[in-house]
Short mmCIF file of C-alpha atoms in Angstrom, two decimals:
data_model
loop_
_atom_site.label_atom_id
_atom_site.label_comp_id
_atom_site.label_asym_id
_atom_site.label_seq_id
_atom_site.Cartn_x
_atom_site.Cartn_y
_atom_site.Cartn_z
CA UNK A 16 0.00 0.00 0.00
CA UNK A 17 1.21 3.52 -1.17
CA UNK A 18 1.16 6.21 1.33
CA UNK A 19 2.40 9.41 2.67
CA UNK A 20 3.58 9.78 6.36
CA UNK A 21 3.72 12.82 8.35
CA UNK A 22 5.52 13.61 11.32
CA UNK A 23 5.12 16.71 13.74
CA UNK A 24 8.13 17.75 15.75
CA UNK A 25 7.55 19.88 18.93
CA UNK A 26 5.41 22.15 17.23
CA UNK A 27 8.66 23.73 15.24
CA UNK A 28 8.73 21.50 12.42
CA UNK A 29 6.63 18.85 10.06
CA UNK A 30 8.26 16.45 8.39
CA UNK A 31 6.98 15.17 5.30
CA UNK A 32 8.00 12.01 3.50
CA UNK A 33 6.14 11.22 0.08
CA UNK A 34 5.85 8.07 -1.06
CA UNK A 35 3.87 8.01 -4.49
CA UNK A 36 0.45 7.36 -4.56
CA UNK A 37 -1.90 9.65 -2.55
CA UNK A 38 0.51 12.67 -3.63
CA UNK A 39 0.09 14.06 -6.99
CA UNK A 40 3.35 12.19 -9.06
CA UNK A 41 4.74 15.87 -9.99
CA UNK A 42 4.60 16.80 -6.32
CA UNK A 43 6.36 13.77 -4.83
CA UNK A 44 9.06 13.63 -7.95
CA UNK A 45 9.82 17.38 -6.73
CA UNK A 46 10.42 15.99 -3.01
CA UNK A 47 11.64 12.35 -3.22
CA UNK A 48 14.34 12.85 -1.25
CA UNK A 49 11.75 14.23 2.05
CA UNK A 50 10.19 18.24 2.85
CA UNK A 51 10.27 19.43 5.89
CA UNK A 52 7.76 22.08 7.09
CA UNK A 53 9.94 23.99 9.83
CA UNK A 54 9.46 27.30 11.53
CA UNK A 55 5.85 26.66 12.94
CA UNK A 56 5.10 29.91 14.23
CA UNK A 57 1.84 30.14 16.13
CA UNK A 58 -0.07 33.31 16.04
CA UNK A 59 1.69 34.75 12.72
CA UNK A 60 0.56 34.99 9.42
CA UNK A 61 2.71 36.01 6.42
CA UNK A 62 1.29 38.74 4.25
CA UNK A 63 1.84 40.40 0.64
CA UNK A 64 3.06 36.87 -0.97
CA UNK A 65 -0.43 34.69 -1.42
CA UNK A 66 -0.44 32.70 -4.61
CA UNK A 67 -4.56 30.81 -3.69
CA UNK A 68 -6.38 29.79 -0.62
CA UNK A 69 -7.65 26.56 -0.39
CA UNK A 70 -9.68 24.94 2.13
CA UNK A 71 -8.21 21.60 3.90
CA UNK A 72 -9.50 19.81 7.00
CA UNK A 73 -5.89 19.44 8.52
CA UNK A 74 -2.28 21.03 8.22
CA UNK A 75 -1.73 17.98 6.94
CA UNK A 76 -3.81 18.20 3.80
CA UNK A 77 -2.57 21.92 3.79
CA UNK A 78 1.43 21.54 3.40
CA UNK A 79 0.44 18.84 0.55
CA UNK A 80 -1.43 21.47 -1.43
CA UNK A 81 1.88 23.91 -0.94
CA UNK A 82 4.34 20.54 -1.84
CA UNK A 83 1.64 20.44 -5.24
CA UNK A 84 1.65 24.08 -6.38
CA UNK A 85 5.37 25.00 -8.17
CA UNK A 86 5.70 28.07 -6.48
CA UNK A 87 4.63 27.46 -2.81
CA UNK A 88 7.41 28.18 -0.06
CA UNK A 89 4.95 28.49 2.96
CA UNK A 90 1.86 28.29 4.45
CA UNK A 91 -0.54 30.19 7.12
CA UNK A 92 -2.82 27.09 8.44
CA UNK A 93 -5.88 28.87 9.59
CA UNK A 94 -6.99 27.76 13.19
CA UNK A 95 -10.78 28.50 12.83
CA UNK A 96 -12.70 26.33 10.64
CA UNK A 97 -16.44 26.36 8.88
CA UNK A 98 -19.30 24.20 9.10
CA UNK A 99 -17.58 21.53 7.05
CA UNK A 100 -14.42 21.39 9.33
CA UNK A 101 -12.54 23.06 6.83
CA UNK A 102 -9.38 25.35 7.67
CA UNK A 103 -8.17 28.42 5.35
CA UNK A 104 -4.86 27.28 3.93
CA UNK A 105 -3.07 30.21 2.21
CA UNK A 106 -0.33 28.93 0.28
CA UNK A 107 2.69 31.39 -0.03
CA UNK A 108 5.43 32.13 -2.84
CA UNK A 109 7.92 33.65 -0.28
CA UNK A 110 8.81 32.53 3.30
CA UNK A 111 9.90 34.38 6.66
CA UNK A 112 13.44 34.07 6.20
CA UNK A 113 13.41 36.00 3.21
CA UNK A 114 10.75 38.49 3.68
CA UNK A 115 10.93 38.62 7.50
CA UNK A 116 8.98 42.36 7.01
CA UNK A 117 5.81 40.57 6.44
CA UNK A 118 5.65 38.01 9.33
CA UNK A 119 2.57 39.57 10.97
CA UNK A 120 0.79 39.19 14.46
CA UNK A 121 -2.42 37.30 13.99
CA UNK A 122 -3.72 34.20 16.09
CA UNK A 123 -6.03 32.74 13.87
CA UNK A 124 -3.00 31.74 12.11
CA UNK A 125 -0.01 29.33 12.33
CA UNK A 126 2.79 29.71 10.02
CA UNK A 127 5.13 26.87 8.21
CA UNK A 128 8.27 27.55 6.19
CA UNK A 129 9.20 24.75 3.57
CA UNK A 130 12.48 23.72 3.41
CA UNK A 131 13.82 21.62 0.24
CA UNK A 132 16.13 18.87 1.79
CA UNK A 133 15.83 17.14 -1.78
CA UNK A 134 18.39 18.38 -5.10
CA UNK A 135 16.70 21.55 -5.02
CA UNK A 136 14.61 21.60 -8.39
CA UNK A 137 11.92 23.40 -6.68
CA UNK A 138 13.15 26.09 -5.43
CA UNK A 139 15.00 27.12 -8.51
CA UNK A 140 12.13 26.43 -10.96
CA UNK A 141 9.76 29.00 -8.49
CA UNK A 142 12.25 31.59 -8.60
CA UNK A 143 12.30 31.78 -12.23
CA UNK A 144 8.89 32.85 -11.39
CA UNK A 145 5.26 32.11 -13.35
CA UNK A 146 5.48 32.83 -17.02
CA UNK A 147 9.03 33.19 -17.29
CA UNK A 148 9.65 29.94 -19.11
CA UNK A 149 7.51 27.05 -21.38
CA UNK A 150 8.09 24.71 -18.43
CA UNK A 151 6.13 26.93 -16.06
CA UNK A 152 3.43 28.79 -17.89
CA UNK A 153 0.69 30.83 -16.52
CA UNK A 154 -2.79 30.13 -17.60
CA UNK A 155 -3.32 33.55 -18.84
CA UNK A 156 -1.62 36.86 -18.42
CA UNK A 157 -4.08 37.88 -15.67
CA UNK A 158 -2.94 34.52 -14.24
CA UNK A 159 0.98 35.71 -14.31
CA UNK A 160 -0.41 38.96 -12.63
CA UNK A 161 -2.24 37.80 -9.89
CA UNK A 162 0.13 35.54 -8.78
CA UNK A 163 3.40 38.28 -9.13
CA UNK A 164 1.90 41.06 -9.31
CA UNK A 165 4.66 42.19 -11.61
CA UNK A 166 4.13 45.46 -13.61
CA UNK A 167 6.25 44.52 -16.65
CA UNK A 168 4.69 44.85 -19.79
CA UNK A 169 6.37 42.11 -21.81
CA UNK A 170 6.21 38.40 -23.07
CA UNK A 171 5.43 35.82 -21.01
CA UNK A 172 4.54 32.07 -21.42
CA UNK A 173 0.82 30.87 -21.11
CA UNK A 174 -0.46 27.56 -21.68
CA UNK A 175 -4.71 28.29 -21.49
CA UNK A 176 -5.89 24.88 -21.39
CA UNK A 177 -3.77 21.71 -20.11
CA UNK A 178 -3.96 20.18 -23.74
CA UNK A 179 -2.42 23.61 -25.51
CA UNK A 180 1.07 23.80 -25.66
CA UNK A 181 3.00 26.54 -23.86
CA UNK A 182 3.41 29.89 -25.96
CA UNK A 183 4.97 33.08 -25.85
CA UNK A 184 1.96 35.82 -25.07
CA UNK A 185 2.40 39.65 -24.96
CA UNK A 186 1.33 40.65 -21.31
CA UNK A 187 -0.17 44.51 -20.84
CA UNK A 188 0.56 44.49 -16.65
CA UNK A 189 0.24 47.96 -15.84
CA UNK A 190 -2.58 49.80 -18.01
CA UNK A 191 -5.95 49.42 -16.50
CA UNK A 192 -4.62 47.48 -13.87
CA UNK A 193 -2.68 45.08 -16.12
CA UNK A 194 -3.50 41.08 -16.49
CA UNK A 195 -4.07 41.69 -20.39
CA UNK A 196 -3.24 38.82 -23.02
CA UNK A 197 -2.83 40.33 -26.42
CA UNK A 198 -5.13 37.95 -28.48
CA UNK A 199 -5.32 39.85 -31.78
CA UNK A 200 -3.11 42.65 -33.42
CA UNK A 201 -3.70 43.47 -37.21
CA UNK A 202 -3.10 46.54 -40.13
CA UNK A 203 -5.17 47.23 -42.90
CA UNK A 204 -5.06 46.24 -46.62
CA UNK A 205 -5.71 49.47 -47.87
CA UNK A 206 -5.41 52.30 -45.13
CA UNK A 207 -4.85 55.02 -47.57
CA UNK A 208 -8.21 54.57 -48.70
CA UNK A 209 -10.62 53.55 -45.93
CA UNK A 210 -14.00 53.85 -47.11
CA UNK A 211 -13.76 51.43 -50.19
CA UNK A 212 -14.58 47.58 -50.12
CA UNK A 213 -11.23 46.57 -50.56
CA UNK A 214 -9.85 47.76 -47.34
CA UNK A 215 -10.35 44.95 -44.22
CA UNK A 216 -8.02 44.22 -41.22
CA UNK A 217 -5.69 42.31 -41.89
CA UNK A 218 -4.99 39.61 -40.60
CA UNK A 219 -7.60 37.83 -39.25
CA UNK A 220 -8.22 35.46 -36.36
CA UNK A 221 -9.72 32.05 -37.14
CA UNK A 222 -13.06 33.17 -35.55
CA UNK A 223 -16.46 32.54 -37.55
CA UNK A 224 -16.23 34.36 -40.27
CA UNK A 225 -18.22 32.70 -43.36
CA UNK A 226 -17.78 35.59 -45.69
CA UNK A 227 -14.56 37.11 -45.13
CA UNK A 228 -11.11 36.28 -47.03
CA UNK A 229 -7.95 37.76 -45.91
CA UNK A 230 -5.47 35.71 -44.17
CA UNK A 231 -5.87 33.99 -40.93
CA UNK A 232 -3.25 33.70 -38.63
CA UNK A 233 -3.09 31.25 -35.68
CA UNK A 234 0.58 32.78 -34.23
CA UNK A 235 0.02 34.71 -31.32
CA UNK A 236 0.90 38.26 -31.75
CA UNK A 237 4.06 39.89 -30.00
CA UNK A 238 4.39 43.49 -29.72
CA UNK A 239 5.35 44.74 -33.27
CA UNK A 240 4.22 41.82 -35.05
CA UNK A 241 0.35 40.87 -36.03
CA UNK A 242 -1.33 37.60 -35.43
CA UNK A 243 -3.77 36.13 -33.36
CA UNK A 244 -4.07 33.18 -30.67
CA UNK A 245 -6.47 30.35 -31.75
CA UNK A 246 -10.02 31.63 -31.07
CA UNK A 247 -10.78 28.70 -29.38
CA UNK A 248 -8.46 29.58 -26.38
CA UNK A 249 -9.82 32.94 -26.02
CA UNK A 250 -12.77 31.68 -23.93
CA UNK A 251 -10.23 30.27 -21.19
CA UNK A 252 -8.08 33.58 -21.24
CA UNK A 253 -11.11 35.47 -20.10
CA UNK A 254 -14.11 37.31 -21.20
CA UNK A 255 -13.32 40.96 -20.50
CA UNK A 256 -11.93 42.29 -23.67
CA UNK A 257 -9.59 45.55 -24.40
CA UNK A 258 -9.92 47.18 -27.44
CA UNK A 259 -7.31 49.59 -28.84
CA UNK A 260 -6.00 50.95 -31.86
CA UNK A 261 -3.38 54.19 -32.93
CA UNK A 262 -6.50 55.39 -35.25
CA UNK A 263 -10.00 54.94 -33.09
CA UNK A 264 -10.56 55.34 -29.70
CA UNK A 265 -9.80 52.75 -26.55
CA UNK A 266 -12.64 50.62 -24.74
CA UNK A 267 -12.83 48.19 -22.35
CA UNK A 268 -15.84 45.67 -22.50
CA UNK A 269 -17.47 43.40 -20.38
CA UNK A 270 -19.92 40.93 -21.55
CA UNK A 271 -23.79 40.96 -20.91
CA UNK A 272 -25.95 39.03 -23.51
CA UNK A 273 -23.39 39.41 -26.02
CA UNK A 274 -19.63 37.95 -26.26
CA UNK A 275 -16.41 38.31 -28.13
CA UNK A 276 -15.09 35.22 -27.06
CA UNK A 277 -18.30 33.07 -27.16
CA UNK A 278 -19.86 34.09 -30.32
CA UNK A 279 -22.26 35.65 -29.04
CA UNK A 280 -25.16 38.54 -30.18
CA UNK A 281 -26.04 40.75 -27.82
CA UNK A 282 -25.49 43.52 -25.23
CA UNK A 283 -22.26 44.53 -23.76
CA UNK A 284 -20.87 46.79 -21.36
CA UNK A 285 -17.84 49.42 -22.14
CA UNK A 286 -16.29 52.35 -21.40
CA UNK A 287 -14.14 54.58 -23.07
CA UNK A 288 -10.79 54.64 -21.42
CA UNK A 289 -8.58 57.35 -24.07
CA UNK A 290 -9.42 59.40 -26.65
CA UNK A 291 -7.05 58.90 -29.88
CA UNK A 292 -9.10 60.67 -32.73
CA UNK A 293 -9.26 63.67 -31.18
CA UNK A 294 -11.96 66.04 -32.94
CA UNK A 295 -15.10 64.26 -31.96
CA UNK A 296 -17.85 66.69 -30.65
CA UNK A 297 -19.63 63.86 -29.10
CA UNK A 298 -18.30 60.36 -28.74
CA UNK A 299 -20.13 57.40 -28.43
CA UNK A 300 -20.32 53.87 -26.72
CA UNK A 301 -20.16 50.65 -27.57
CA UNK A 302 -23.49 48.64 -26.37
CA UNK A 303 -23.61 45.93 -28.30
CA UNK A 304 -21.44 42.86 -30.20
CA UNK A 305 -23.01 41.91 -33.58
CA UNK A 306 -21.09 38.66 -35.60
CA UNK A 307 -21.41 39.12 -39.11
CA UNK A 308 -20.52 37.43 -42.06
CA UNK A 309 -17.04 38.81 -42.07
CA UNK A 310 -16.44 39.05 -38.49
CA UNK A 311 -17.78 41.09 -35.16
CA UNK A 312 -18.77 44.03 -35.10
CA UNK A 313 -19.19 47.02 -31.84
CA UNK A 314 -21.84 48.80 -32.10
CA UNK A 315 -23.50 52.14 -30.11
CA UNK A 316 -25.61 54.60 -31.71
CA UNK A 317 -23.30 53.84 -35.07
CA UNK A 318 -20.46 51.20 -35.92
CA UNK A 319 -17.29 51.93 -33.53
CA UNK A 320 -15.09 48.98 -34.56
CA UNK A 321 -15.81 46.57 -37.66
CA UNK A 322 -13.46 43.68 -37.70
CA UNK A 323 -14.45 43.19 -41.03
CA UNK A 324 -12.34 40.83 -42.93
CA UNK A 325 -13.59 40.99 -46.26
CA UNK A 326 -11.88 42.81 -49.18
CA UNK A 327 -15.22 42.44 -51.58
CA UNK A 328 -17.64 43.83 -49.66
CA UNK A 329 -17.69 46.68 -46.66
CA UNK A 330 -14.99 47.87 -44.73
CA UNK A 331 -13.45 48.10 -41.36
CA UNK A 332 -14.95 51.03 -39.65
CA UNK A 333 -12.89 52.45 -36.83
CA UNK A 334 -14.65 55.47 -35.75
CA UNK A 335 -15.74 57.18 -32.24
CA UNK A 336 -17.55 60.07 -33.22
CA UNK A 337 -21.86 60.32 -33.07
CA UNK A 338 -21.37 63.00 -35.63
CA UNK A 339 -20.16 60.50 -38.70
CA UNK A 340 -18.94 57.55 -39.15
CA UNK A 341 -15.55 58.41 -41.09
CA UNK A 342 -13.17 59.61 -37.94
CA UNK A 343 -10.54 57.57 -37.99
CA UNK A 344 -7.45 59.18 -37.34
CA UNK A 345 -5.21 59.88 -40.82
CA UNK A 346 -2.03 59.96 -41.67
CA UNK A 347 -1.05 57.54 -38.89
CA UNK A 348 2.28 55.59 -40.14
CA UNK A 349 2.27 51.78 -39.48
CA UNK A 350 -1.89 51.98 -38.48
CA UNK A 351 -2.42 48.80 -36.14
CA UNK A 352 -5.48 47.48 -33.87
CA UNK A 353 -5.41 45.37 -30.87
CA UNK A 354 -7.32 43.18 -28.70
CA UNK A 355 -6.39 42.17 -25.35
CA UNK A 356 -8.76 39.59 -22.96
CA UNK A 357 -8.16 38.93 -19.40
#
């Protein structure tokens, strides 16, 4: 029989030896060689570090859920418990020793460090930290942010959905309080001249789009370049979107009736977060998502943003103004849209 035995020492230290089975396989290959839990600290919490709370009925089942998540260096083991004999476990990417300015005073709480007595895989791969390689992706930028609450605006690896494979994602982590995934950046194929039926974005995620016929692209987008992530994964990202471009104005959107990453007709909720055309009397609101033939569609009292991907028919409006609907901004070199989702 396959088991895990656990051993409390004087209250200062909890020795854990895995032995497969009941422990996830990634958890015990990280700690074959034995963890110890030392440092139990009654009546202190550590703050400013949480990666998830989970709820465990002993401190038992707690320090297995920190040996299971990559990052985990400690826990606070929460002394009260609920209706189902459940205790708070916070698990923690930091520990005392290292960030000894947030041990608080609190005595619902009892503190355990980890120690790695094994070759010391784990500690290295956590402080590489989430995203920063294809052999610890983030599910999502907002994932990356809530867990490091980093503010750098770069590239970072997600994998969405444990079938995906890991891949490089452009991470917004400061504007609008950051956690953005850039899902979609595209140009035009005739700029120049807007208002004519050849002119689409371009190029085009592999969203339903029956009617349209420029290029898709399935290779996530990177600052400079254009592409899009599958449109399958964008449901797992998130649902908020982020809409920006350097010739229309900005929105962000929440979902109602209506969707962006669903497929979905219907109502949506925005608002305008910086003004880039610049000479609208009035602007306007997005209030609603409509999928057409040749791709979605924002709409308020007129069309704000027309992801319209066909050159044979229509073209991609990009306009903010109540007044008309031909205000994009002109003479913009290199004119690019974006879409983030978190």
């Amino acid at each position: 029989m396959y088991y895990c035995i656990m051993t409390v020492c004087s209250s200062i230290a909890l020795l854990v030896i895995l032995v497969n089975a009941i422990c996830h396989a990634e958890a015990c290959d990280r700690t074959e060689s034995g963890v110890i839990f030392r440092d139990a600290l009654k009546g202190r919490r550590l703050k400013n570090n949480l990666l998830r709370t989970v709820t465990t009925l002993s401190v038992v089942e707690c320090s297995l859920e920190c040996l299971r998540e990559s990052c985990c260096q400690s826990v606070n083991f929460g002394k009260d418990f609920n209706i189902m004999m459940e205790h708070d476990c916070e698990l923690n990417e930091a520990k005392a020793s290292t960030s000894p300015g947030d041990i608080t005073r609190n005595d619902s709480y009892i503190y355990y460090e980890i120690m790695d007595t094994g070759n010391g895989v784990r500690a290295e791969t956590c402080g590489k930290g989430l995203g920063s390689s294809k052999d610890f992706p983030g599910k999502s930028c907002k994932d990356i942010k809530e867990h490091t609450n980093t503010t750098i605006t770069k590239e970072y690896w997600i994998k969405p959905i444990p079938t995906a494979k890991p891949f490089l994602a452009y991470c917004e982590m400061e504007l609008h309080e950051g956690g953005w995934t850039l899902v979609y950046r595209y140009t035009f194929t005739n700029y120049t001249h807007f208002y004519i039926s050849n002119n689409s974005v371009n190029l085009r995620p592999n969203w339903p789009a029956p009617k349209a016929n420029v290029d898709i692209s399935t290779v996530p987008p990177c600052k400079d370049t254009f592409g899009a992530i599958q449109f399958h994964l964008w449901q797992y990202i998130g649902r908020e979107f982020f809409v920006r471009s350097n010739i229309n104005d900005w929105y962000i959107c929440k979902p109602n009736a209506g969707s962006l990453v669903g497929k979905t007709n219907g109502t949506i909720s925005c608002q305008h977060v910086r003004n880039i055309v610049g000479n609208c009397a009035e602007t306007i609101l997005p209030d609603e998502i409509v999928w057409e033939g040749s791709g979605p569609v924002l709409k308020g009292f007129r069309s704000i943003y027309r992801f319209d991907g066909s050159t044979t028919k229509w073209f991609p409006t990009h306009n903010s103004c109540k007044a008309s609907i031909k205000n994009h901004k002109k003479g913009v070199p290199n004119p690019y849209g974006q879409i983030f989702i978190k």
